[in-house]
Amino acid sequence: MTDSPLLEVSDLKKHFPIYKGVFSKLSGHVYAVDGVSFSIGRGETLGLVGESGCGKSTVGRTLLRLLDPTAGTVRIGGEDITHLDGPDLLPYRRRMQMIYQDPYASLNPRMTAGEIVGEPMVVHQIGTSTERRDQVASLFERVGLRPEAVHRYPHEFSGGQRQRIGIARALSLNPDLIVGDEPVSALDVSIQAQIINLLMDLQDEFGLSYLFVAHDLAVVEHISHRVAVMYLGRIVEMTDRQSLFEMPLHPYTEALLSAVPIPKASARTRKRVILTGDVPSPINPPPGCHFHARCPYAMPRCKVDVPVLREIVPGHVAACHLHDGGIKVPLAS
């Protein structure tokens, strides 16, 4: 892993318009992603965690340009791709690939597994048909599938095998960055471990960078170098995995970590944080800190002032008024 960032995302926003009435009048927006900034180094894994609906998957799809951003910039290898389109964007699509959450819905049931893995090479006109066929067989072996399985259809594979096909397809263009949109959440626990270990081995072998979107903190802790915590369209905390799990600086992170199952002996010494209320609507998010209505440490200013994501301790950033003035207020453990 080098210090040079492969991916740089700055103040990324994605707002979906809402239209109502016979004349489709604009009545509001869904603030799915509302000013997200981060970077990923070469050979690094950034875990992106948060509750369902917080905008994690939208971040991944927007930086890959599967969705057009409302505002902000996305740079890959220092090149701004935010406003590129068509042929200009095509070379960068080769460098960024995605592994989807549902390993069955993401595969075309009318194509064989070999055709699915080879299709990106056909689209980008890479090699001859013989070379593509050999490359597909090689990729099958690399992800733990038998080469002769290239002639089978998706419904003939198990869930874990289908996700291996998805990984092989993502690798077919030799990308620099892979976005994993909860790639193991639909799999059995034993299969999850196999897929996670495969992704880590592939990262070491090919120098891949990952944006790993997930809600399972145990999985994120295992695979990530750094972790970003997201709440209602904003990143509220980001640091290396050890610091995050040992010393969370944001109340929302504290609540997430307290919900992770641990052995009974350890559970006796840990305070369980149970959040009250529901996640606010991204259509009408609360003013100030989006988390203030559910935060056990909320102060009057939290309802008015938006906390800035800033460095609280070296290498550890958080957006919380508890740490204003350079004073670190330790949260409950």
Short mmCIF file of C-alpha atoms in Angstrom, two decimals:
data_model
loop_
_atom_site.label_atom_id
_atom_site.label_comp_id
_atom_site.label_asym_id
_atom_site.label_seq_id
_atom_site.Cartn_x
_atom_site.Cartn_y
_atom_site.Cartn_z
CA MET A 1 0.00 0.00 0.00
CA THR A 2 1.45 3.37 -1.03
CA ASP A 3 0.78 6.92 0.14
CA SER A 4 -0.41 8.03 -3.30
CA PRO A 5 -4.24 7.95 -3.37
CA LEU A 6 -5.84 6.00 -6.17
CA LEU A 7 -9.31 7.45 -5.56
CA GLU A 8 -10.17 10.90 -4.25
CA VAL A 9 -13.78 11.85 -3.54
CA SER A 10 -14.47 15.46 -2.54
CA ASP A 11 -17.81 16.83 -1.26
CA LEU A 12 -19.78 14.25 -3.26
CA LYS A 13 -23.53 14.79 -3.34
CA LYS A 14 -26.35 12.81 -4.88
CA HIS A 15 -29.85 14.24 -4.54
CA PHE A 16 -32.78 12.46 -6.20
CA PRO A 17 -35.64 14.76 -7.28
CA ILE A 18 -39.21 13.95 -6.21
CA TYR A 19 -42.02 14.81 -8.61
CA LYS A 20 -45.72 14.86 -7.71
CA GLY A 21 -49.01 15.63 -9.38
CA VAL A 22 -50.35 15.41 -12.89
CA PHE A 23 -47.79 17.89 -14.17
CA SER A 24 -44.88 16.20 -12.35
CA LYS A 25 -44.06 19.27 -10.31
CA LEU A 26 -40.79 19.13 -8.36
CA SER A 27 -41.78 18.80 -4.70
CA GLY A 28 -38.47 18.00 -3.02
CA HIS A 29 -35.33 15.89 -3.03
CA VAL A 30 -34.02 12.74 -1.42
CA TYR A 31 -30.66 13.74 0.05
CA ALA A 32 -29.11 10.29 -0.36
CA VAL A 33 -25.49 11.50 -0.29
CA ASP A 34 -24.90 14.95 1.13
CA GLY A 35 -21.27 16.02 1.01
CA VAL A 36 -19.01 12.98 1.37
CA SER A 37 -15.21 13.20 1.13
CA PHE A 38 -12.60 10.44 1.40
CA SER A 39 -9.65 8.89 -0.39
CA ILE A 40 -8.44 5.34 -0.96
CA GLY A 41 -4.78 4.49 -1.40
CA ARG A 42 -3.38 1.90 -3.77
CA GLY A 43 -3.76 -1.54 -2.25
CA GLU A 44 -5.98 -0.19 0.54
CA THR A 45 -9.45 -1.23 1.71
CA LEU A 46 -11.82 1.41 3.04
CA GLY A 47 -14.84 -0.02 4.83
CA LEU A 48 -18.02 2.08 4.56
CA VAL A 49 -20.56 1.20 7.24
CA GLY A 50 -23.91 2.45 8.49
CA GLU A 51 -27.58 1.56 8.82
CA SER A 52 -29.68 0.61 5.82
CA GLY A 53 -30.72 3.69 3.88
CA CYS A 54 -27.80 5.88 4.96
CA GLY A 55 -26.49 6.20 1.38
CA LYS A 56 -23.58 3.72 1.40
CA SER A 57 -24.50 1.96 -1.84
CA THR A 58 -25.35 5.27 -3.52
CA VAL A 59 -21.81 6.49 -2.76
CA GLY A 60 -20.36 3.43 -4.51
CA ARG A 61 -22.61 3.71 -7.55
CA THR A 62 -22.02 7.46 -7.88
CA LEU A 63 -18.23 7.31 -7.73
CA LEU A 64 -18.32 4.56 -10.38
CA ARG A 65 -20.48 6.92 -12.47
CA LEU A 66 -23.36 4.46 -12.59
CA LEU A 67 -25.23 7.47 -11.20
CA ASP A 68 -24.41 11.06 -12.15
CA PRO A 69 -23.36 13.11 -9.10
CA THR A 70 -25.34 16.21 -8.15
CA ALA A 71 -22.17 17.96 -6.96
CA GLY A 72 -18.60 17.25 -5.90
CA THR A 73 -15.64 15.67 -7.65
CA VAL A 74 -14.36 12.14 -8.20
CA ARG A 75 -10.73 11.63 -9.18
CA ILE A 76 -9.15 8.32 -10.19
CA GLY A 77 -5.35 8.38 -10.36
CA GLY A 78 -5.49 12.19 -10.10
CA GLU A 79 -7.80 12.56 -13.13
CA ASP A 80 -11.18 14.22 -12.63
CA ILE A 81 -13.87 11.93 -14.07
CA THR A 82 -16.87 13.72 -12.56
CA HIS A 83 -18.16 15.16 -15.82
CA LEU A 84 -16.81 12.66 -18.32
CA ASP A 85 -19.25 10.72 -20.44
CA GLY A 86 -19.39 8.21 -23.27
CA PRO A 87 -16.06 7.41 -24.95
CA ASP A 88 -14.14 9.73 -22.60
CA LEU A 89 -15.30 7.76 -19.56
CA LEU A 90 -14.76 4.30 -21.07
CA PRO A 91 -11.02 3.96 -20.22
CA TYR A 92 -11.78 4.76 -16.57
CA ARG A 93 -14.59 2.21 -16.42
CA ARG A 94 -11.94 -0.44 -17.05
CA ARG A 95 -10.14 0.71 -13.91
CA MET A 96 -13.22 0.58 -11.66
CA GLN A 97 -15.44 -2.47 -11.24
CA MET A 98 -18.21 -3.56 -8.89
CA ILE A 99 -19.23 -6.71 -7.01
CA TYR A 100 -22.96 -6.65 -6.34
CA GLN A 101 -24.87 -7.72 -3.24
CA ASP A 102 -27.15 -10.31 -4.84
CA PRO A 103 -25.00 -12.86 -6.68
CA TYR A 104 -28.00 -14.20 -8.59
CA ALA A 105 -29.80 -11.00 -9.65
CA SER A 106 -26.51 -9.54 -10.93
CA LEU A 107 -25.93 -12.41 -13.39
CA ASN A 108 -27.78 -12.73 -16.70
CA PRO A 109 -29.68 -16.06 -16.51
CA ARG A 110 -29.60 -16.41 -20.32
CA MET A 111 -25.80 -16.35 -20.50
CA THR A 112 -23.36 -19.04 -19.47
CA ALA A 113 -20.93 -18.30 -16.67
CA GLY A 114 -18.09 -18.08 -19.18
CA GLU A 115 -19.98 -15.59 -21.34
CA ILE A 116 -20.73 -13.46 -18.25
CA VAL A 117 -17.09 -13.28 -17.20
CA GLY A 118 -15.89 -12.69 -20.77
CA GLU A 119 -18.47 -10.03 -21.67
CA PRO A 120 -16.47 -7.05 -20.25
CA MET A 121 -13.51 -8.07 -22.43
CA VAL A 122 -15.80 -8.19 -25.47
CA VAL A 123 -17.22 -4.73 -24.69
CA HIS A 124 -13.73 -3.25 -24.31
CA GLN A 125 -12.41 -5.21 -27.33
CA ILE A 126 -9.63 -6.95 -25.38
CA GLY A 127 -7.85 -9.86 -27.12
CA THR A 128 -9.09 -12.41 -29.61
CA SER A 129 -11.87 -14.87 -28.89
CA THR A 130 -9.29 -17.57 -28.11
CA GLU A 131 -7.38 -15.27 -25.76
CA ARG A 132 -10.58 -14.28 -24.01
CA ARG A 133 -11.59 -17.92 -23.61
CA ASP A 134 -8.22 -18.75 -22.05
CA GLN A 135 -8.42 -15.72 -19.76
CA VAL A 136 -11.90 -16.72 -18.58
CA ALA A 137 -10.71 -20.25 -17.75
CA SER A 138 -7.76 -18.78 -15.85
CA LEU A 139 -10.04 -16.46 -13.87
CA PHE A 140 -12.33 -19.35 -12.98
CA GLU A 141 -9.40 -21.24 -11.51
CA ARG A 142 -8.18 -18.16 -9.65
CA VAL A 143 -11.50 -17.63 -7.86
CA GLY A 144 -11.88 -21.30 -6.97
CA LEU A 145 -14.11 -22.61 -9.75
CA ARG A 146 -13.42 -25.44 -12.18
CA PRO A 147 -12.63 -24.24 -15.73
CA GLU A 148 -15.15 -26.68 -17.24
CA ALA A 149 -17.91 -24.82 -15.35
CA VAL A 150 -17.75 -22.01 -17.93
CA HIS A 151 -20.52 -23.75 -19.92
CA ARG A 152 -22.98 -23.86 -17.02
CA TYR A 153 -25.72 -21.28 -16.35
CA PRO A 154 -26.08 -19.20 -13.17
CA HIS A 155 -28.96 -21.28 -11.78
CA GLU A 156 -26.68 -24.33 -11.76
CA PHE A 157 -24.35 -22.77 -9.17
CA SER A 158 -24.70 -22.24 -5.42
CA GLY A 159 -24.83 -18.74 -3.94
CA GLY A 160 -21.16 -18.73 -3.02
CA GLN A 161 -20.17 -19.99 -6.48
CA ARG A 162 -22.28 -17.30 -8.14
CA GLN A 163 -20.51 -14.64 -6.11
CA ARG A 164 -17.18 -16.10 -7.25
CA ILE A 165 -18.42 -15.63 -10.83
CA GLY A 166 -19.18 -12.01 -9.97
CA ILE A 167 -15.66 -11.58 -8.61
CA ALA A 168 -14.15 -13.16 -11.73
CA ARG A 169 -16.18 -10.76 -13.89
CA ALA A 170 -14.90 -7.81 -11.85
CA LEU A 171 -11.32 -9.03 -12.33
CA SER A 172 -11.64 -9.60 -16.08
CA LEU A 173 -10.53 -6.05 -16.99
CA ASN A 174 -7.63 -6.02 -14.51
CA PRO A 175 -9.06 -3.05 -12.54
CA ASP A 176 -7.37 -0.86 -9.95
CA LEU A 177 -10.46 -0.32 -7.78
CA ILE A 178 -13.33 -2.64 -6.88
CA VAL A 179 -16.46 -1.48 -5.08
CA GLY A 180 -18.02 -4.28 -3.07
CA ASP A 181 -21.69 -3.44 -2.42
CA GLU A 182 -22.29 -5.73 0.57
CA PRO A 183 -20.82 -8.63 -1.41
CA VAL A 184 -21.16 -11.23 1.37
CA SER A 185 -24.38 -10.19 3.14
CA ALA A 186 -26.52 -12.64 1.13
CA LEU A 187 -24.25 -15.62 1.83
CA ASP A 188 -24.04 -18.17 4.64
CA VAL A 189 -21.57 -17.31 7.40
CA SER A 190 -19.12 -20.09 6.45
CA ILE A 191 -19.21 -18.98 2.80
CA GLN A 192 -18.75 -15.35 3.85
CA ALA A 193 -15.39 -16.22 5.39
CA GLN A 194 -14.26 -17.97 2.19
CA ILE A 195 -15.22 -15.00 0.00
CA ILE A 196 -13.59 -12.48 2.35
CA ASN A 197 -10.35 -14.48 2.38
CA LEU A 198 -10.48 -14.73 -1.43
CA LEU A 199 -10.87 -10.95 -1.74
CA MET A 200 -7.92 -10.38 0.59
CA ASP A 201 -5.75 -12.84 -1.36
CA LEU A 202 -6.67 -11.14 -4.64
CA GLN A 203 -5.80 -7.76 -3.14
CA ASP A 204 -2.32 -8.99 -2.19
CA GLU A 205 -1.80 -10.62 -5.59
CA PHE A 206 -3.03 -7.80 -7.85
CA GLY A 207 -2.57 -4.73 -5.63
CA LEU A 208 -6.30 -3.98 -5.70
CA SER A 209 -8.01 -1.17 -3.83
CA TYR A 210 -11.44 -1.82 -2.33
CA LEU A 211 -14.35 0.30 -1.20
CA PHE A 212 -16.11 -2.29 0.94
CA VAL A 213 -19.71 -1.30 1.66
CA ALA A 214 -21.23 -3.29 4.52
CA HIS A 215 -23.33 -3.19 7.67
CA ASP A 216 -21.62 -6.14 9.38
CA LEU A 217 -18.91 -4.57 11.54
CA ALA A 218 -17.22 -7.90 12.22
CA VAL A 219 -16.63 -8.39 8.49
CA VAL A 220 -15.49 -4.78 8.08
CA GLU A 221 -13.00 -5.13 10.93
CA HIS A 222 -11.50 -8.22 9.30
CA ILE A 223 -10.99 -6.87 5.77
CA SER A 224 -10.56 -3.08 6.12
CA HIS A 225 -7.50 -0.94 6.67
CA ARG A 226 -9.61 2.14 7.43
CA VAL A 227 -13.30 2.51 8.24
CA ALA A 228 -15.73 5.35 7.48
CA VAL A 229 -19.05 5.51 9.36
CA MET A 230 -21.97 7.03 7.51
CA TYR A 231 -25.26 8.39 8.84
CA LEU A 232 -28.04 9.88 6.74
CA GLY A 233 -25.90 10.84 3.76
CA ARG A 234 -22.85 12.10 5.67
CA ILE A 235 -19.64 10.57 6.98
CA VAL A 236 -19.56 11.13 10.75
CA GLU A 237 -16.31 9.35 11.62
CA MET A 238 -13.29 7.89 9.81
CA THR A 239 -10.03 6.37 11.00
CA ASP A 240 -8.02 3.14 10.93
CA ARG A 241 -9.91 0.04 12.04
CA GLN A 242 -8.05 -0.41 15.33
CA SER A 243 -8.70 3.14 16.50
CA LEU A 244 -12.35 2.97 15.50
CA PHE A 245 -13.08 -0.24 17.38
CA GLU A 246 -11.02 0.67 20.44
CA MET A 247 -11.94 4.38 20.78
CA PRO A 248 -15.02 5.55 18.86
CA LEU A 249 -15.34 9.33 18.91
CA HIS A 250 -18.89 9.69 17.56
CA PRO A 251 -21.99 8.59 19.54
CA TYR A 252 -23.43 6.86 16.48
CA THR A 253 -20.28 4.76 16.05
CA GLU A 254 -20.44 3.92 19.75
CA ALA A 255 -24.02 2.68 19.32
CA LEU A 256 -23.11 0.59 16.27
CA LEU A 257 -20.19 -1.06 18.05
CA SER A 258 -22.24 -1.80 21.15
CA ALA A 259 -24.65 -3.82 18.98
CA VAL A 260 -21.94 -6.20 17.72
CA PRO A 261 -22.42 -9.65 19.31
CA ILE A 262 -19.57 -10.62 21.65
CA PRO A 263 -18.96 -13.50 24.14
CA LYS A 264 -20.96 -13.38 27.39
CA ALA A 265 -17.90 -12.80 29.57
CA SER A 266 -17.01 -9.64 27.63
CA ALA A 267 -20.63 -8.52 27.43
CA ARG A 268 -20.76 -8.02 31.21
CA THR A 269 -18.19 -5.23 31.02
CA ARG A 270 -19.68 -3.42 28.02
CA LYS A 271 -22.40 -0.80 28.10
CA ARG A 272 -25.16 -1.47 25.57
CA VAL A 273 -26.27 1.71 23.79
CA ILE A 274 -29.84 1.48 22.55
CA LEU A 275 -30.85 4.30 20.24
CA THR A 276 -34.33 5.73 20.57
CA GLY A 277 -36.53 6.80 17.69
CA ASP A 278 -36.31 6.00 14.00
CA VAL A 279 -33.81 7.09 11.37
CA PRO A 280 -35.05 10.46 10.02
CA SER A 281 -36.20 10.67 6.43
CA PRO A 282 -33.53 11.66 3.88
CA ILE A 283 -36.26 13.72 2.21
CA ASN A 284 -36.46 16.05 5.22
CA PRO A 285 -33.34 15.53 7.34
CA PRO A 286 -33.19 17.34 10.69
CA PRO A 287 -31.21 20.60 10.90
CA GLY A 288 -27.82 20.80 12.57
CA CYS A 289 -26.37 17.39 13.35
CA HIS A 290 -28.54 14.79 11.62
CA PHE A 291 -28.04 12.48 14.62
CA HIS A 292 -29.09 14.87 17.39
CA ALA A 293 -32.67 13.51 17.77
CA ARG A 294 -31.30 10.06 18.72
CA CYS A 295 -28.06 11.06 20.44
CA PRO A 296 -27.76 10.49 24.22
CA TYR A 297 -25.18 13.31 24.43
CA ALA A 298 -27.09 15.92 22.39
CA MET A 299 -26.68 19.59 23.36
CA PRO A 300 -28.82 22.58 22.27
CA ARG A 301 -26.27 23.63 19.62
CA CYS A 302 -26.50 20.18 18.00
CA LYS A 303 -30.00 21.11 16.78
CA VAL A 304 -28.69 24.19 14.98
CA ASP A 305 -25.00 23.92 14.04
CA VAL A 306 -23.77 21.35 11.54
CA PRO A 307 -20.65 19.68 13.02
CA VAL A 308 -17.62 19.74 10.73
CA LEU A 309 -15.75 16.53 9.99
CA ARG A 310 -12.30 17.30 11.39
CA GLU A 311 -9.29 15.65 12.96
CA ILE A 312 -9.83 15.11 16.70
CA VAL A 313 -6.72 13.04 17.34
CA PRO A 314 -4.00 12.30 14.76
CA GLY A 315 -5.45 10.22 11.93
CA HIS A 316 -8.94 10.13 13.48
CA VAL A 317 -11.66 12.46 12.15
CA ALA A 318 -15.18 12.88 13.50
CA ALA A 319 -18.10 15.29 13.13
CA CYS A 320 -19.34 15.88 16.68
CA HIS A 321 -19.68 18.97 18.89
CA LEU A 322 -18.56 16.92 21.91
CA HIS A 323 -15.00 17.40 20.73
CA ASP A 324 -15.11 21.13 19.92
CA GLY A 325 -12.34 23.24 21.38
CA GLY A 326 -9.75 20.47 21.00
CA ILE A 327 -11.02 18.67 24.11
CA LYS A 328 -11.68 15.00 23.64
CA VAL A 329 -14.72 13.83 25.58
CA PRO A 330 -14.39 10.05 26.05
CA LEU A 331 -17.55 8.16 25.21
CA ALA A 332 -18.88 5.28 27.28
CA SER A 333 -17.17 1.94 26.68
#
